[in-house]
Coordinates of C-alpha atoms and ligand atoms in Angstrom, one line a residue:
X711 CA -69.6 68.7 51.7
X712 CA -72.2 69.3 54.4
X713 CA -72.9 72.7 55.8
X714 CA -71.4 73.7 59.3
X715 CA -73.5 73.3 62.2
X716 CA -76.1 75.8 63.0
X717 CA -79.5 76.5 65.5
X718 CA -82.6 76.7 63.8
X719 CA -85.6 79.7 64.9
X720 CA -88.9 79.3 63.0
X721 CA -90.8 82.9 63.8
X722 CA -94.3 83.4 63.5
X723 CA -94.0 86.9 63.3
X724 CA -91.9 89.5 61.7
X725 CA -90.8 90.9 65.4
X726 CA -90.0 88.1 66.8
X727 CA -87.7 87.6 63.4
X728 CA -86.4 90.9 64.3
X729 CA -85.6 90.2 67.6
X730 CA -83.7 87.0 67.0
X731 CA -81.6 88.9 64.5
X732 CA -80.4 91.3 66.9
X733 CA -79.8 88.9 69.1
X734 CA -77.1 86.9 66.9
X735 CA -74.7 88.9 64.6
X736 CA -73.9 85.8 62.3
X737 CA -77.6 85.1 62.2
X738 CA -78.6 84.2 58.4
X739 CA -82.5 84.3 57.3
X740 CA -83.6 81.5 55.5
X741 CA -86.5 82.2 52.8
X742 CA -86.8 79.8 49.5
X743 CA -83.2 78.7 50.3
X744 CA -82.6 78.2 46.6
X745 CA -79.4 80.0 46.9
X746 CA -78.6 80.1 50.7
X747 CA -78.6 76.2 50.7
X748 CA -76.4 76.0 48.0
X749 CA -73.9 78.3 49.6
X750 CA -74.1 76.2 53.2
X751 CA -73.5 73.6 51.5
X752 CA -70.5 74.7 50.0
X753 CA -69.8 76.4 53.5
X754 CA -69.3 79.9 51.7
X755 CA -72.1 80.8 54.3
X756 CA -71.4 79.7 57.8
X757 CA -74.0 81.5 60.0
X758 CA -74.4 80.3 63.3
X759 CA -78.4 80.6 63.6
X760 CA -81.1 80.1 60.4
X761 CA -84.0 82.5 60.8
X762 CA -86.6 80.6 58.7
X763 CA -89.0 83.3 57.8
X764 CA -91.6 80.6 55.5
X765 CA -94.2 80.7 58.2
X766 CA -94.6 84.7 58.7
X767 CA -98.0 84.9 57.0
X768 CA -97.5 89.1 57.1
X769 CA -94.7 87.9 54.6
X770 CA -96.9 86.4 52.2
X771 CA -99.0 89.2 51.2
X772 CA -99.6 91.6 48.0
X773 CA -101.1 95.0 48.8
X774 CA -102.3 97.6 46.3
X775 CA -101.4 101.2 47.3
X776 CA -102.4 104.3 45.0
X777 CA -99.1 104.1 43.3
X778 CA -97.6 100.4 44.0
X779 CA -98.1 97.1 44.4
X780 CA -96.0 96.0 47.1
X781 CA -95.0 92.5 47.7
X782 CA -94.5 90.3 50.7
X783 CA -90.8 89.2 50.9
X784 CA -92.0 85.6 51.0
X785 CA -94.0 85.7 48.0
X786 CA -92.9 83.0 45.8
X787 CA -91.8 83.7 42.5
X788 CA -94.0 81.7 40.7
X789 CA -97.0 83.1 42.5
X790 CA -95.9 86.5 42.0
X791 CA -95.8 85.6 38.1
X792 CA -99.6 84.5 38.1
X793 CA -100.7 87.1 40.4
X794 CA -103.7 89.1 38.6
X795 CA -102.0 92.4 40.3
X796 CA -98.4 91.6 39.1
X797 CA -100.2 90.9 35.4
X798 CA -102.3 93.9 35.3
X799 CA -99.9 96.6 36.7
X800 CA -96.7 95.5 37.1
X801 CA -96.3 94.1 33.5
X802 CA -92.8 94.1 33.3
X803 CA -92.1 92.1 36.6
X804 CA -94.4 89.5 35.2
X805 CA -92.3 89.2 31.6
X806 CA -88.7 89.4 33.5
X807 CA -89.9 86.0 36.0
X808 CA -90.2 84.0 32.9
X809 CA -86.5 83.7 32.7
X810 CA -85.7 83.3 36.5
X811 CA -84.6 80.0 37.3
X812 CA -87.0 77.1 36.5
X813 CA -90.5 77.0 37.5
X814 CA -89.2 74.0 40.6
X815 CA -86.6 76.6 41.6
X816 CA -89.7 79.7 41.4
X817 CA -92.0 77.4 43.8
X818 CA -89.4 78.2 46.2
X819 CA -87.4 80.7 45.9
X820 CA -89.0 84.4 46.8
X821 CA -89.1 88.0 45.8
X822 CA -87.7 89.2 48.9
X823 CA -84.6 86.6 48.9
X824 CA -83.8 87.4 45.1
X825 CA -83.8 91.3 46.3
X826 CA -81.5 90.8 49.5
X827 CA -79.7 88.3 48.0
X828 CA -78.3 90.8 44.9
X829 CA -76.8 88.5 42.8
X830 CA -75.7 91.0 39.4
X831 CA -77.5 88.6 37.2
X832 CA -80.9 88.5 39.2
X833 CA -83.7 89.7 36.8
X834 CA -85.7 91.0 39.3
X835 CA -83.3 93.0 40.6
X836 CA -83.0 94.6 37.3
X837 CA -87.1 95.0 37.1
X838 CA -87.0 96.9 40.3
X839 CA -83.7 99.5 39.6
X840 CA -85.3 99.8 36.0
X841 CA -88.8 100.6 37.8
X842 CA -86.7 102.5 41.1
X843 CA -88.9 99.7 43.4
X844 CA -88.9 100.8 47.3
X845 CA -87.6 98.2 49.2
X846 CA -88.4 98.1 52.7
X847 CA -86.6 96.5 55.5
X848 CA -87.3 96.2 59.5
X849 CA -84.7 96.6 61.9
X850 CA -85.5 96.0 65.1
X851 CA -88.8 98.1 65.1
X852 CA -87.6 100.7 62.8
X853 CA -88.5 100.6 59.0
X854 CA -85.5 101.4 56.7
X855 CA -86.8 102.6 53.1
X856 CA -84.2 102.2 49.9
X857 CA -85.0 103.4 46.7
X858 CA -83.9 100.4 44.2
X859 CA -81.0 102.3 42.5
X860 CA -79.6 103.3 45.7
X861 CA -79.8 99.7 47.4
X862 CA -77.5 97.6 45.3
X863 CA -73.9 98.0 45.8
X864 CA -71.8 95.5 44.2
X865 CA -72.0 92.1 43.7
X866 CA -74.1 90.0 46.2
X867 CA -73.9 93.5 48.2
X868 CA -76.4 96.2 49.3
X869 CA -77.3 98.9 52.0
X870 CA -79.1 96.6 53.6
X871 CA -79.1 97.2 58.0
X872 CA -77.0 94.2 58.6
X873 CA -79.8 92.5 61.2
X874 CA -82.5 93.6 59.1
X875 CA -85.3 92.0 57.8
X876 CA -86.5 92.6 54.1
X877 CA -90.4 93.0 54.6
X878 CA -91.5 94.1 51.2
X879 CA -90.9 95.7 47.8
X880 CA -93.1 98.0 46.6
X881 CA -92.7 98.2 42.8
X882 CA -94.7 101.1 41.0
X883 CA -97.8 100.4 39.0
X884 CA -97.2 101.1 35.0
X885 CA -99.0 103.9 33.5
X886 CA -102.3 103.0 31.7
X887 CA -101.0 103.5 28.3
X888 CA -97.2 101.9 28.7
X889 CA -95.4 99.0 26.8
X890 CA -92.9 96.9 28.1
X891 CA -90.0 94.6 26.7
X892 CA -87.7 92.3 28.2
X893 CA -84.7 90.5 27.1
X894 CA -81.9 88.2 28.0
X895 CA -79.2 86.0 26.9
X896 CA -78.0 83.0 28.9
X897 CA -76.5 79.8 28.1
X898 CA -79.4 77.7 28.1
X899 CA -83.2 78.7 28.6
X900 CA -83.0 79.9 32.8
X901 CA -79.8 79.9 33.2
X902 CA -78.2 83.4 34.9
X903 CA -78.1 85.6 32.5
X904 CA -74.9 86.7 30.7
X905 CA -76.1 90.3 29.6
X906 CA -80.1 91.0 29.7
X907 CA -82.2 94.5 29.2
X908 CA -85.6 95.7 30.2
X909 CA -87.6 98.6 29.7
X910 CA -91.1 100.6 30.4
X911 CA -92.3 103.0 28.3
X912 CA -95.5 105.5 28.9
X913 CA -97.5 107.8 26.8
X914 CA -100.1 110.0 27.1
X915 CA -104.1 109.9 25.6
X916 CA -102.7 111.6 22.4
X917 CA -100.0 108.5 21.7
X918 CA -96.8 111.5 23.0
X919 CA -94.0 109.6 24.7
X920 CA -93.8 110.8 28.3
X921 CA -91.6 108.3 30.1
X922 CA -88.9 105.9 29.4
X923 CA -87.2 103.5 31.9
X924 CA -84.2 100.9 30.6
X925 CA -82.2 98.8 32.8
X926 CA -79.3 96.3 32.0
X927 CA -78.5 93.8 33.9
X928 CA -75.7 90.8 34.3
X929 CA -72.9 93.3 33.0
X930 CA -71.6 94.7 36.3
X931 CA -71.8 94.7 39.7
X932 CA -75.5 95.0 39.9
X933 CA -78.2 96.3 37.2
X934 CA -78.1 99.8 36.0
X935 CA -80.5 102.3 34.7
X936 CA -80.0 103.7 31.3
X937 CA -79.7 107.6 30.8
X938 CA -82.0 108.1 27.6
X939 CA -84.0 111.1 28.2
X940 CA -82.6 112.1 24.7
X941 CA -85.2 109.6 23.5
X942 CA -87.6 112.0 24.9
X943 CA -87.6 114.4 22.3
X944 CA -86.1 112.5 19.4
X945 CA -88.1 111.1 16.5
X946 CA -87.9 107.4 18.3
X947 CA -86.7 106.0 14.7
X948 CA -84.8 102.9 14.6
X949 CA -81.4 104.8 14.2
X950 CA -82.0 107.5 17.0
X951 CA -82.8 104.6 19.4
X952 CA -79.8 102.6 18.4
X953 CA -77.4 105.6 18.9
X954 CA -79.2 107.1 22.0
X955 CA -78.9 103.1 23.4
X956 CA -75.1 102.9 22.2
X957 CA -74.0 106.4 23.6
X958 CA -76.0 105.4 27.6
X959 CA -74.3 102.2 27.4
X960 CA -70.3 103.4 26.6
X961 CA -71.2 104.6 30.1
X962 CA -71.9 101.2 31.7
X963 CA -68.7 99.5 32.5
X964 CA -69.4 95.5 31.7
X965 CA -67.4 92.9 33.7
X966 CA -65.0 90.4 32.5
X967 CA -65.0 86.3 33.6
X968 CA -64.9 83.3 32.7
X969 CA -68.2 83.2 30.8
X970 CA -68.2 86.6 28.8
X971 CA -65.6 88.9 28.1
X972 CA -66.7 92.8 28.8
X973 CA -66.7 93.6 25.3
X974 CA -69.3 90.8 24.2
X975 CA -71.5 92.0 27.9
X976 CA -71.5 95.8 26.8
X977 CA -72.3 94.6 22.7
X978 CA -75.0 92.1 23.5
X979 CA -76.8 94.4 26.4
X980 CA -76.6 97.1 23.8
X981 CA -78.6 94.9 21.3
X982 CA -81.2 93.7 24.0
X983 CA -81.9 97.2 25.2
X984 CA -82.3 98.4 21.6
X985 CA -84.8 95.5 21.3
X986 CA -86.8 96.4 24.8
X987 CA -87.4 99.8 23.6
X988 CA -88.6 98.6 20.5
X989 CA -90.7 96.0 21.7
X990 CA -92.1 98.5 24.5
X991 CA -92.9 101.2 21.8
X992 CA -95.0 98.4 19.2
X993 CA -96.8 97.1 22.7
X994 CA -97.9 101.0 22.6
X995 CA -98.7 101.6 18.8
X996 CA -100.6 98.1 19.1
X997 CA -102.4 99.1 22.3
X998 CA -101.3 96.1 23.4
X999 CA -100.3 95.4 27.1
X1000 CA -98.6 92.0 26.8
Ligands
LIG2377 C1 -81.0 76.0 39.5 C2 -81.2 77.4 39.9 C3 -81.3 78.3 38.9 C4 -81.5 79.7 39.2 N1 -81.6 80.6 38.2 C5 -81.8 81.9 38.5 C6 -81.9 82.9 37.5 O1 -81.9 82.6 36.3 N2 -82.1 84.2 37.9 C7 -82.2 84.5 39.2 O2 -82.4 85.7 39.5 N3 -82.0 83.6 40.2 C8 -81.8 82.3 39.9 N4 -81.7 81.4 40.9 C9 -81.8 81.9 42.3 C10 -83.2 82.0 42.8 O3 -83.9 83.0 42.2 C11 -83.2 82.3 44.3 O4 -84.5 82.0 44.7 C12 -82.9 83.7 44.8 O5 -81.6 84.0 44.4 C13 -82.9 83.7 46.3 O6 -84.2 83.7 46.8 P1 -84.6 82.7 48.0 O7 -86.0 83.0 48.4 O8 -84.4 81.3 47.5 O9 -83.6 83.1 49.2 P2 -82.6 82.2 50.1 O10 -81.8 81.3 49.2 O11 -83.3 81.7 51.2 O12 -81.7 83.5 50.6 C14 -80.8 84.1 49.7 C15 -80.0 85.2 50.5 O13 -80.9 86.3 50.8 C16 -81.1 86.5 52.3 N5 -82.5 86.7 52.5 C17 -83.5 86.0 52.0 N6 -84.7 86.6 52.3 C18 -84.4 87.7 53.1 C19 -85.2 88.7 53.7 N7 -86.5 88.7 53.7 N8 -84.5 89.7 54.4 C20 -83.2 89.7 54.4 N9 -82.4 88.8 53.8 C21 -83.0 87.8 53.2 C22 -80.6 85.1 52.9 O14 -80.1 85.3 54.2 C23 -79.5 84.7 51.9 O15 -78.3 85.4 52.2 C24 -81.5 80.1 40.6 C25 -81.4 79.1 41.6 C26 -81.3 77.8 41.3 C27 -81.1 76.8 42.4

């Protein structure tokens, strides 16, 4: 099946992106296309105007702030994964695009499309509610600012200003002293995920925990953040994490279809968070940033 017809715009500038947006209410932005043209082809997305955004430069960029490294919409995933400032401080982001898609599908497709599009499995979706990324977005000549765990809504659906324009996401830089751990199950090697889990964790000079942050992912509607503070001040042996990680996750309600029942999401995310934790604390006791 071929995709419905539709008018083509090729902006050179963020703006004039903006502007043709507002101008069409069943305007679409194209960006890698490695799920939009899919979806026209299938005619589940039927806009009548493509905004392709691959040849606003302002798109491509990285920029290093005090606190974050924010990333151009249009940076493609594969560049993002060998990007010295995605390596050094955002450590987790470079682990969790190992497993997104294959490295032909990471040429293309961008940081800023797997954001807007919000599909419950994406991993880096998860990396950015598990970090609390800012995701920016211009409407018209306003920037709109999200916090990550505010943005997603349900599946394939965020806050995002309906002729907006996802500019950039600024994810925070880790801690000097911080381990990381990611992991996922999925039918084969970069396939969606059926249940995956990441987390950062931070200490001070003197080795004492100071900050944990555990996301799960491709069990509901969109990731969620743990609530394991209680980790905080425990002893961090293997049984106090596994209970801490069992009691956050009978709060996470897992979703049921044709490829994993709820019960096997909400066991096997448990498993994979209790391993991100562990793998995050040994990256700290090493001194080893991975
Ligand atoms: C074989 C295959 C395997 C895949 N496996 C995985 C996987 O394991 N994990 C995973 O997370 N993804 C996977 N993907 C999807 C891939 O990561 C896509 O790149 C991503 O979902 C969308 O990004 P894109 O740049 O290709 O955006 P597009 O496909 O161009 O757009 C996706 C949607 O986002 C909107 N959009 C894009 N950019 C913006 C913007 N700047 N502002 C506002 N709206 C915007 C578009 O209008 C569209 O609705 C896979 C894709 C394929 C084809």
């Amino acid at each position: 099946m071929k995709a419905v017809k539709f008018d083509y715009k090729r902006p050179a500038t963020i703006d004039e992106a903006c502007c043709l947006l507002a101008g069409d209410h069943n305007a679409r932005i194209l960006a890698g296309g490695q799920s939009l043209i899919p979806m026209l082809s299938m005619r589940l997305s039927r806009p009548s105007l493509l905004v392709d955004i691959a040849h606003i430069a302002e798109l491509t960029q990285f920029i290093e702030t005090d606190h974050h490294i924010e990333i151009g919409a249009m940076v493609r995933q594969a560049v993002a994964q060998v990007n010295p400032l995605v390596k050094t401080h955002i450590p987790l982001l470079a682990k969790a695009l190992e497993y997104v898609g294959h490295l032909p599908t990471r040429a293309r497709g961008t940081i800023g499309g797997s954001i807007a599009h919000a599909d419950p499995s994406a991993e880096i979706a998860l990396v950015a509610i598990t970090l609390n990324a800012e995701i920016t977005y211009q409407d018209g000549e306003d920037d709109v600012v999200f916090d990550a765990s505010d943005f997603f809504i349900g599946p394939m659906l965020t806050l995002a200003p309906p002729s907006g324009c996802l500019v950039r996401t600024g994810f925070p830089k880790a801690p000097a002293i911080c381990g990381t751990g990611f992991h996922e199950v999925a039918p084969r090697r970069s396939d969606y995920a059926l249940a995956s889990a990441a987390a950062q964790i931070s200490a001070s000079v003197d080795g004492r925990i100071e900050k944990i942050d555990v996301g799960v992912g491709s069990v509901g509607d969109f990731p969620e953040r743990l609530k394991v503070d209680a980790l905080l001040t425990s002893d961090l042996g293997d049984d106090t994490i596994s209970q801490v990680l069992h009691a956050a996750m009978a709060d996470i309600e897992t979703v049921e279809d044709l490829h994993a029942s709820a019960a096997y999401r909400k066991r096997v995310a448990t498993e994979l968070a209790i391993r991100a934790v562990r793998d995050a604390l040994n990256e700290i006791k090493k001194g080893t940033r991975q």
